[in-house]
Amino acid sequence: GRTQTMPLAVYLALESDPEAAIALSLVLLVVSVVILAVLRDRWLRAGSTA
């Protein structure tokens, strides 16, 4: 029953398993880029109708 955020998981993995920390970092990066791309499209469509 303990919650762990992704940045904390990366930090803890870095101490014991650097390869796992890199993999978690890449997952976090991909999720961030996808979210920004979706929001960018939404912002551009909202800006063009104003």
PDB file of N, CA and C in Angstrom:
ATOM      1  N   GLY A   1       0.805  -1.193   0.000  1.00  0.00           N
ATOM      2  CA  GLY A   1       0.000   0.000   0.000  1.00  0.00           C
ATOM      3  C   GLY A   1       0.848   1.256   0.000  1.00  0.00           C
ATOM      4  N   ARG A   2       1.884   1.295  -0.862  1.00  0.00           N
ATOM      5  CA  ARG A   2       2.720   2.505  -0.920  1.00  0.00           C
ATOM      6  C   ARG A   2       2.743   3.025  -2.344  1.00  0.00           C
ATOM      7  N   THR A   3       2.471   4.310  -2.513  1.00  0.00           N
ATOM      8  CA  THR A   3       2.465   4.931  -3.838  1.00  0.00           C
ATOM      9  C   THR A   3       3.861   5.447  -4.164  1.00  0.00           C
ATOM     10  N   GLN A   4       4.271   5.247  -5.425  1.00  0.00           N
ATOM     11  CA  GLN A   4       5.583   5.725  -5.853  1.00  0.00           C
ATOM     12  C   GLN A   4       5.413   6.443  -7.194  1.00  0.00           C
ATOM     13  N   THR A   5       5.876   7.683  -7.246  1.00  0.00           N
ATOM     14  CA  THR A   5       5.794   8.430  -8.488  1.00  0.00           C
ATOM     15  C   THR A   5       6.927   8.018  -9.420  1.00  0.00           C
ATOM     16  N   MET A   6       6.786   8.327 -10.703  1.00  0.00           N
ATOM     17  CA  MET A   6       7.815   7.956 -11.675  1.00  0.00           C
ATOM     18  C   MET A   6       9.171   8.610 -11.381  1.00  0.00           C
ATOM     19  N   PRO A   7       9.228   9.905 -11.084  1.00  0.00           N
ATOM     20  CA  PRO A   7      10.541  10.492 -10.779  1.00  0.00           C
ATOM     21  C   PRO A   7      11.218   9.822  -9.579  1.00  0.00           C
ATOM     22  N   LEU A   8      10.440   9.467  -8.579  1.00  0.00           N
ATOM     23  CA  LEU A   8      11.013   8.782  -7.422  1.00  0.00           C
ATOM     24  C   LEU A   8      11.483   7.378  -7.798  1.00  0.00           C
ATOM     25  N   ALA A   9      10.734   6.698  -8.658  1.00  0.00           N
ATOM     26  CA  ALA A   9      11.146   5.367  -9.117  1.00  0.00           C
ATOM     27  C   ALA A   9      12.455   5.443  -9.896  1.00  0.00           C
ATOM     28  N   VAL A  10      12.602   6.472 -10.721  1.00  0.00           N
ATOM     29  CA  VAL A  10      13.853   6.652 -11.472  1.00  0.00           C
ATOM     30  C   VAL A  10      15.003   6.898 -10.510  1.00  0.00           C
ATOM     31  N   TYR A  11      14.797   7.741  -9.527  1.00  0.00           N
ATOM     32  CA  TYR A  11      15.845   8.061  -8.553  1.00  0.00           C
ATOM     33  C   TYR A  11      16.279   6.820  -7.776  1.00  0.00           C
ATOM     34  N   LEU A  12      15.310   6.045  -7.317  1.00  0.00           N
ATOM     35  CA  LEU A  12      15.639   4.849  -6.545  1.00  0.00           C
ATOM     36  C   LEU A  12      16.290   3.782  -7.423  1.00  0.00           C
ATOM     37  N   ALA A  13      15.845   3.658  -8.667  1.00  0.00           N
ATOM     38  CA  ALA A  13      16.439   2.678  -9.577  1.00  0.00           C
ATOM     39  C   ALA A  13      17.867   3.067  -9.941  1.00  0.00           C
ATOM     40  N   LEU A  14      18.144   4.351  -9.979  1.00  0.00           N
ATOM     41  CA  LEU A  14      19.477   4.823 -10.330  1.00  0.00           C
ATOM     42  C   LEU A  14      20.528   4.335  -9.332  1.00  0.00           C
ATOM     43  N   GLU A  15      20.118   4.173  -8.084  1.00  0.00           N
ATOM     44  CA  GLU A  15      21.043   3.701  -7.065  1.00  0.00           C
ATOM     45  C   GLU A  15      21.403   2.228  -7.243  1.00  0.00           C
ATOM     46  N   SER A  16      20.448   1.414  -7.670  1.00  0.00           N
ATOM     47  CA  SER A  16      20.681  -0.024  -7.712  1.00  0.00           C
ATOM     48  C   SER A  16      20.807  -0.589  -9.128  1.00  0.00           C
ATOM     49  N   ASP A  17      20.047  -0.024 -10.078  1.00  0.00           N
ATOM     50  CA  ASP A  17      20.028  -0.574 -11.435  1.00  0.00           C
ATOM     51  C   ASP A  17      19.957   0.574 -12.450  1.00  0.00           C
ATOM     52  N   PRO A  18      21.106   1.087 -12.877  1.00  0.00           N
ATOM     53  CA  PRO A  18      21.110   2.234 -13.800  1.00  0.00           C
ATOM     54  C   PRO A  18      20.379   1.961 -15.119  1.00  0.00           C
ATOM     55  N   GLU A  19      20.425   0.721 -15.618  1.00  0.00           N
ATOM     56  CA  GLU A  19      19.722   0.415 -16.868  1.00  0.00           C
ATOM     57  C   GLU A  19      18.215   0.538 -16.699  1.00  0.00           C
ATOM     58  N   ALA A  20      17.691   0.111 -15.565  1.00  0.00           N
ATOM     59  CA  ALA A  20      16.264   0.257 -15.290  1.00  0.00           C
ATOM     60  C   ALA A  20      15.900   1.732 -15.150  1.00  0.00           C
ATOM     61  N   ALA A  21      16.789   2.515 -14.562  1.00  0.00           N
ATOM     62  CA  ALA A  21      16.539   3.949 -14.418  1.00  0.00           C
ATOM     63  C   ALA A  21      16.468   4.622 -15.784  1.00  0.00           C
ATOM     64  N   ILE A  22      17.332   4.212 -16.694  1.00  0.00           N
ATOM     65  CA  ILE A  22      17.296   4.770 -18.054  1.00  0.00           C
ATOM     66  C   ILE A  22      16.001   4.389 -18.752  1.00  0.00           C
ATOM     67  N   ALA A  23      15.582   3.138 -18.600  1.00  0.00           N
ATOM     68  CA  ALA A  23      14.329   2.693 -19.226  1.00  0.00           C
ATOM     69  C   ALA A  23      13.139   3.463 -18.671  1.00  0.00           C
ATOM     70  N   LEU A  24      13.089   3.643 -17.364  1.00  0.00           N
ATOM     71  CA  LEU A  24      11.992   4.407 -16.751  1.00  0.00           C
ATOM     72  C   LEU A  24      12.022   5.865 -17.213  1.00  0.00           C
ATOM     73  N   SER A  25      13.212   6.419 -17.344  1.00  0.00           N
ATOM     74  CA  SER A  25      13.338   7.801 -17.820  1.00  0.00           C
ATOM     75  C   SER A  25      12.821   7.945 -19.241  1.00  0.00           C
ATOM     76  N   LEU A  26      13.129   6.966 -20.088  1.00  0.00           N
ATOM     77  CA  LEU A  26      12.655   7.020 -21.470  1.00  0.00           C
ATOM     78  C   LEU A  26      11.131   6.899 -21.547  1.00  0.00           C
ATOM     79  N   VAL A  27      10.558   6.054 -20.701  1.00  0.00           N
ATOM     80  CA  VAL A  27       9.091   5.939 -20.656  1.00  0.00           C
ATOM     81  C   VAL A  27       8.490   7.277 -20.246  1.00  0.00           C
ATOM     82  N   LEU A  28       9.049   7.885 -19.232  1.00  0.00           N
ATOM     83  CA  LEU A  28       8.557   9.181 -18.765  1.00  0.00           C
ATOM     84  C   LEU A  28       8.690  10.250 -19.845  1.00  0.00           C
ATOM     85  N   LEU A  29       9.792  10.226 -20.580  1.00  0.00           N
ATOM     86  CA  LEU A  29      10.011  11.178 -21.662  1.00  0.00           C
ATOM     87  C   LEU A  29       8.996  10.996 -22.783  1.00  0.00           C
ATOM     88  N   VAL A  30       8.737   9.751 -23.171  1.00  0.00           N
ATOM     89  CA  VAL A  30       7.784   9.478 -24.245  1.00  0.00           C
ATOM     90  C   VAL A  30       6.380   9.929 -23.846  1.00  0.00           C
ATOM     91  N   VAL A  31       5.986   9.638 -22.618  1.00  0.00           N
ATOM     92  CA  VAL A  31       4.661  10.062 -22.146  1.00  0.00           C
ATOM     93  C   VAL A  31       4.558  11.586 -22.171  1.00  0.00           C
ATOM     94  N   SER A  32       5.602  12.268 -21.744  1.00  0.00           N
ATOM     95  CA  SER A  32       5.598  13.736 -21.737  1.00  0.00           C
ATOM     96  C   SER A  32       5.478  14.312 -23.141  1.00  0.00           C
ATOM     97  N   VAL A  33       6.223  13.752 -24.089  1.00  0.00           N
ATOM     98  CA  VAL A  33       6.190  14.248 -25.462  1.00  0.00           C
ATOM     99  C   VAL A  33       4.803  14.023 -26.076  1.00  0.00           C
ATOM    100  N   VAL A  34       4.209  12.871 -25.814  1.00  0.00           N
ATOM    101  CA  VAL A  34       2.868  12.593 -26.347  1.00  0.00           C
ATOM    102  C   VAL A  34       1.851  13.573 -25.778  1.00  0.00           C
ATOM    103  N   ILE A  35       1.913  13.816 -24.487  1.00  0.00           N
ATOM    104  CA  ILE A  35       0.975  14.762 -23.871  1.00  0.00           C
ATOM    105  C   ILE A  35       1.163  16.159 -24.445  1.00  0.00           C
ATOM    106  N   LEU A  36       2.402  16.599 -24.598  1.00  0.00           N
ATOM    107  CA  LEU A  36       2.656  17.924 -25.166  1.00  0.00           C
ATOM    108  C   LEU A  36       2.188  18.014 -26.616  1.00  0.00           C
ATOM    109  N   ALA A  37       2.351  16.952 -27.390  1.00  0.00           N
ATOM    110  CA  ALA A  37       1.900  16.961 -28.784  1.00  0.00           C
ATOM    111  C   ALA A  37       0.379  17.059 -28.855  1.00  0.00           C
ATOM    112  N   VAL A  38      -0.319  16.339 -27.998  1.00  0.00           N
ATOM    113  CA  VAL A  38      -1.787  16.399 -27.982  1.00  0.00           C
ATOM    114  C   VAL A  38      -2.246  17.786 -27.568  1.00  0.00           C
ATOM    115  N   LEU A  39      -1.630  18.345 -26.543  1.00  0.00           N
ATOM    116  CA  LEU A  39      -2.024  19.677 -26.088  1.00  0.00           C
ATOM    117  C   LEU A  39      -1.678  20.741 -27.126  1.00  0.00           C
ATOM    118  N   ARG A  40      -0.571  20.574 -27.828  1.00  0.00           N
ATOM    119  CA  ARG A  40      -0.177  21.541 -28.863  1.00  0.00           C
ATOM    120  C   ARG A  40      -1.233  21.603 -29.959  1.00  0.00           C
ATOM    121  N   ASP A  41      -1.698  20.439 -30.414  1.00  0.00           N
ATOM    122  CA  ASP A  41      -2.752  20.417 -31.424  1.00  0.00           C
ATOM    123  C   ASP A  41      -4.017  21.091 -30.913  1.00  0.00           C
ATOM    124  N   ARG A  42      -4.354  20.853 -29.669  1.00  0.00           N
ATOM    125  CA  ARG A  42      -5.554  21.455 -29.089  1.00  0.00           C
ATOM    126  C   ARG A  42      -5.397  22.972 -28.987  1.00  0.00           C
ATOM    127  N   TRP A  43      -4.199  23.435 -28.570  1.00  0.00           N
ATOM    128  CA  TRP A  43      -3.960  24.869 -28.449  1.00  0.00           C
ATOM    129  C   TRP A  43      -3.967  25.544 -29.814  1.00  0.00           C
ATOM    130  N   LEU A  44      -3.392  24.899 -30.837  1.00  0.00           N
ATOM    131  CA  LEU A  44      -3.369  25.503 -32.155  1.00  0.00           C
ATOM    132  C   LEU A  44      -4.767  25.621 -32.745  1.00  0.00           C
ATOM    133  N   ARG A  45      -5.588  24.607 -32.525  1.00  0.00           N
ATOM    134  CA  ARG A  45      -6.965  24.679 -33.025  1.00  0.00           C
ATOM    135  C   ARG A  45      -7.757  25.748 -32.290  1.00  0.00           C
ATOM    136  N   ALA A  46      -7.540  25.913 -30.991  1.00  0.00           N
ATOM    137  CA  ALA A  46      -8.242  26.933 -30.215  1.00  0.00           C
ATOM    138  C   ALA A  46      -7.791  28.333 -30.618  1.00  0.00           C
ATOM    139  N   GLY A  47      -6.505  28.481 -30.940  1.00  0.00           N
ATOM    140  CA  GLY A  47      -5.975  29.779 -31.331  1.00  0.00           C
ATOM    141  C   GLY A  47      -6.424  30.214 -32.715  1.00  0.00           C
ATOM    142  N   SER A  48      -6.675  29.265 -33.619  1.00  0.00           N
ATOM    143  CA  SER A  48      -7.056  29.614 -34.975  1.00  0.00           C
ATOM    144  C   SER A  48      -8.525  30.037 -35.076  1.00  0.00           C
ATOM    145  N   THR A  49      -9.361  29.646 -34.107  1.00  0.00           N
ATOM    146  CA  THR A  49     -10.770  30.012 -34.149  1.00  0.00           C
ATOM    147  C   THR A  49     -11.040  31.337 -33.442  1.00  0.00           C
ATOM    148  N   ALA A  50     -10.076  31.831 -32.707  1.00  0.00           N
ATOM    149  CA  ALA A  50     -10.283  33.084 -31.949  1.00  0.00           C
ATOM    150  C   ALA A  50     -10.118  34.296 -32.827  1.00  0.00           C
TER     151      ALA A  50
END
